[in-house]
Amino acid sequence: MTNQQSRSGDPEAGDDPARQEVDLVTLLERLLAQAPGKTQKDLASEADISYPTLNAWMNRTRGTSRIDPEKLRAMVEVFRRWGVRTTPREFFEAVGRPAPGPSGDEREARLLKLYRQLPEARQRALLKDAEAMLQVSRIT
């Protein structure tokens, strides 16, 4: 269901709490505890996630491996607004995915500019390639 991973091959993993991998539930519980007066409902509302979905993640009745990356980023932003220090990397690792690199506005603008110059058939091909690259990155 969730992507709690172990490092049984790493003899020092248990020695350093910062090196232990945590799943999304553990991460959210820790961060919510650092935001006095804030609840799961507050998080769901401010991150634009339905409360039943967030609650299902928290109860481990719904998997977390396919959460939309924008939802993960939205939760990071909510916690930051609440004064809780966290990073996108923490969230992506908690769901068992590599953290994506920074999405700089200039790089995105350049990609969009190039995309718009392509003929429609090439645009479709580029989208298929990008989707395939994303699938491969989720597997590895």
CSV table of C-alpha atoms in Angstrom, one decimal:
chain,number,residue,atom,x,y,z
A,1,MET,CA,0.0,0.0,0.0
A,2,THR,CA,2.4,2.6,1.1
A,3,ASN,CA,6.0,2.8,0.1
A,4,GLN,CA,7.7,2.4,3.4
A,5,GLN,CA,11.2,1.1,2.4
A,6,SER,CA,13.8,-0.5,4.6
A,7,ARG,CA,17.5,-0.3,4.4
A,8,SER,CA,18.2,-3.7,5.9
A,9,GLY,CA,21.5,-3.9,3.9
A,10,ASP,CA,22.7,-0.6,5.6
A,11,PRO,CA,24.0,-1.4,9.0
A,12,GLU,CA,24.1,2.2,10.1
A,13,ALA,CA,20.6,3.1,9.0
A,14,GLY,CA,19.1,2.5,12.4
A,15,ASP,CA,21.8,4.6,14.1
A,16,ASP,CA,20.9,7.9,12.6
A,17,PRO,CA,17.3,9.0,12.6
A,18,ALA,CA,17.9,11.5,9.9
A,19,ARG,CA,19.0,8.7,7.6
A,20,GLN,CA,16.0,6.5,8.2
A,21,GLU,CA,13.5,6.5,5.4
A,22,VAL,CA,9.9,7.3,6.4
A,23,ASP,CA,6.6,6.8,4.6
A,24,LEU,CA,4.2,9.6,3.9
A,25,VAL,CA,2.0,8.9,7.0
A,26,THR,CA,5.0,9.2,9.3
A,27,LEU,CA,6.1,12.4,7.6
A,28,LEU,CA,2.7,14.0,7.7
A,29,GLU,CA,2.2,13.1,11.3
A,30,ARG,CA,5.5,14.6,12.3
A,31,LEU,CA,4.9,17.8,10.3
A,32,LEU,CA,1.3,18.2,11.5
A,33,ALA,CA,2.6,17.9,15.1
A,34,GLN,CA,4.9,20.9,14.3
A,35,ALA,CA,1.9,23.0,13.2
A,36,PRO,CA,-0.1,23.7,16.4
A,37,GLY,CA,-3.8,24.0,15.8
A,38,LYS,CA,-3.7,22.6,12.3
A,39,THR,CA,-5.5,19.4,11.3
A,40,GLN,CA,-5.6,17.0,8.4
A,41,LYS,CA,-8.7,18.8,7.3
A,42,ASP,CA,-6.8,22.1,7.2
A,43,LEU,CA,-4.0,20.5,5.2
A,44,ALA,CA,-6.4,18.9,2.8
A,45,SER,CA,-8.3,22.2,2.2
A,46,GLU,CA,-5.3,24.4,1.8
A,47,ALA,CA,-3.4,21.9,-0.5
A,48,ASP,CA,-6.6,21.3,-2.6
A,49,ILE,CA,-6.7,17.6,-1.8
A,50,SER,CA,-10.1,16.0,-0.9
A,51,TYR,CA,-10.2,15.2,2.8
A,52,PRO,CA,-11.3,11.6,2.2
A,53,THR,CA,-8.2,11.1,0.0
A,54,LEU,CA,-5.9,12.5,2.6
A,55,ASN,CA,-7.6,10.5,5.3
A,56,ALA,CA,-7.2,7.3,3.3
A,57,TRP,CA,-3.5,8.0,2.9
A,58,MET,CA,-3.2,8.6,6.7
A,59,ASN,CA,-5.1,5.4,7.4
A,60,ARG,CA,-3.0,3.5,4.9
A,61,THR,CA,-6.1,2.4,3.0
A,62,ARG,CA,-5.0,4.1,-0.2
A,63,GLY,CA,-1.6,3.8,-1.8
A,64,THR,CA,0.7,6.7,-2.0
A,65,SER,CA,3.0,5.8,-4.9
A,66,ARG,CA,0.9,7.5,-7.6
A,67,ILE,CA,0.1,10.8,-5.9
A,68,ASP,CA,0.3,13.7,-8.4
A,69,PRO,CA,3.6,15.5,-7.9
A,70,GLU,CA,1.7,18.8,-7.7
A,71,LYS,CA,-0.2,17.6,-4.7
A,72,LEU,CA,3.1,16.7,-3.0
A,73,ARG,CA,4.4,20.2,-3.8
A,74,ALA,CA,1.2,21.8,-2.6
A,75,MET,CA,1.5,20.1,0.8
A,76,VAL,CA,5.1,21.3,1.1
A,77,GLU,CA,3.9,24.9,0.4
A,78,VAL,CA,1.1,24.6,3.0
A,79,PHE,CA,3.5,23.4,5.7
A,80,ARG,CA,5.9,26.2,4.8
A,81,ARG,CA,3.1,28.8,5.1
A,82,TRP,CA,2.4,27.3,8.5
A,83,GLY,CA,6.0,27.9,9.5
A,84,VAL,CA,7.0,24.2,9.3
A,85,ARG,CA,10.3,23.5,7.6
A,86,THR,CA,10.1,20.8,5.0
A,87,THR,CA,11.3,20.1,1.5
A,88,PRO,CA,9.8,18.6,-1.7
A,89,ARG,CA,12.6,15.9,-1.4
A,90,GLU,CA,11.2,14.7,1.9
A,91,PHE,CA,7.8,14.2,0.3
A,92,PHE,CA,9.0,12.5,-2.8
A,93,GLU,CA,11.2,10.2,-0.9
A,94,ALA,CA,8.3,9.4,1.5
A,95,VAL,CA,6.3,8.1,-1.4
A,96,GLY,CA,9.2,6.2,-2.9
A,97,ARG,CA,10.1,8.4,-5.8
A,98,PRO,CA,13.2,10.3,-6.7
A,99,ALA,CA,12.8,14.0,-6.0
A,100,PRO,CA,12.6,15.9,-9.3
A,101,GLY,CA,15.1,18.6,-10.0
A,102,PRO,CA,14.2,22.2,-9.5
A,103,SER,CA,11.7,23.5,-12.0
A,104,GLY,CA,13.2,26.8,-12.9
A,105,ASP,CA,11.0,29.2,-14.7
A,106,GLU,CA,13.6,29.9,-17.4
A,107,ARG,CA,14.1,26.2,-18.2
A,108,GLU,CA,10.3,25.7,-18.4
A,109,ALA,CA,9.9,28.8,-20.6
A,110,ARG,CA,12.7,27.5,-22.9
A,111,LEU,CA,11.1,24.1,-23.2
A,112,LEU,CA,7.7,25.6,-24.0
A,113,LYS,CA,9.2,27.9,-26.6
A,114,LEU,CA,10.9,24.9,-28.3
A,115,TYR,CA,7.7,22.8,-28.1
A,116,ARG,CA,5.6,25.5,-29.7
A,117,GLN,CA,8.0,25.7,-32.7
A,118,LEU,CA,7.6,22.0,-33.5
A,119,PRO,CA,5.1,20.7,-36.0
A,120,GLU,CA,2.0,19.0,-34.3
A,121,ALA,CA,3.3,15.5,-35.1
A,122,ARG,CA,6.6,16.2,-33.4
A,123,GLN,CA,4.8,17.8,-30.4
A,124,ARG,CA,2.8,14.5,-29.9
A,125,ALA,CA,6.0,12.5,-30.2
A,126,LEU,CA,7.7,14.7,-27.6
A,127,LEU,CA,4.9,14.2,-25.2
A,128,LYS,CA,5.1,10.5,-25.7
A,129,ASP,CA,8.8,10.6,-25.0
A,130,ALA,CA,8.4,12.7,-21.9
A,131,GLU,CA,5.7,10.3,-20.6
A,132,ALA,CA,7.9,7.3,-21.2
A,133,MET,CA,10.8,9.1,-19.5
A,134,LEU,CA,8.6,9.7,-16.5
A,135,GLN,CA,7.5,6.1,-16.3
A,136,VAL,CA,11.1,4.9,-16.4
A,137,SER,CA,12.1,7.3,-13.6
A,138,ARG,CA,9.3,5.9,-11.5
A,139,ILE,CA,10.6,2.4,-12.0
A,140,THR,CA,14.2,3.1,-11.3
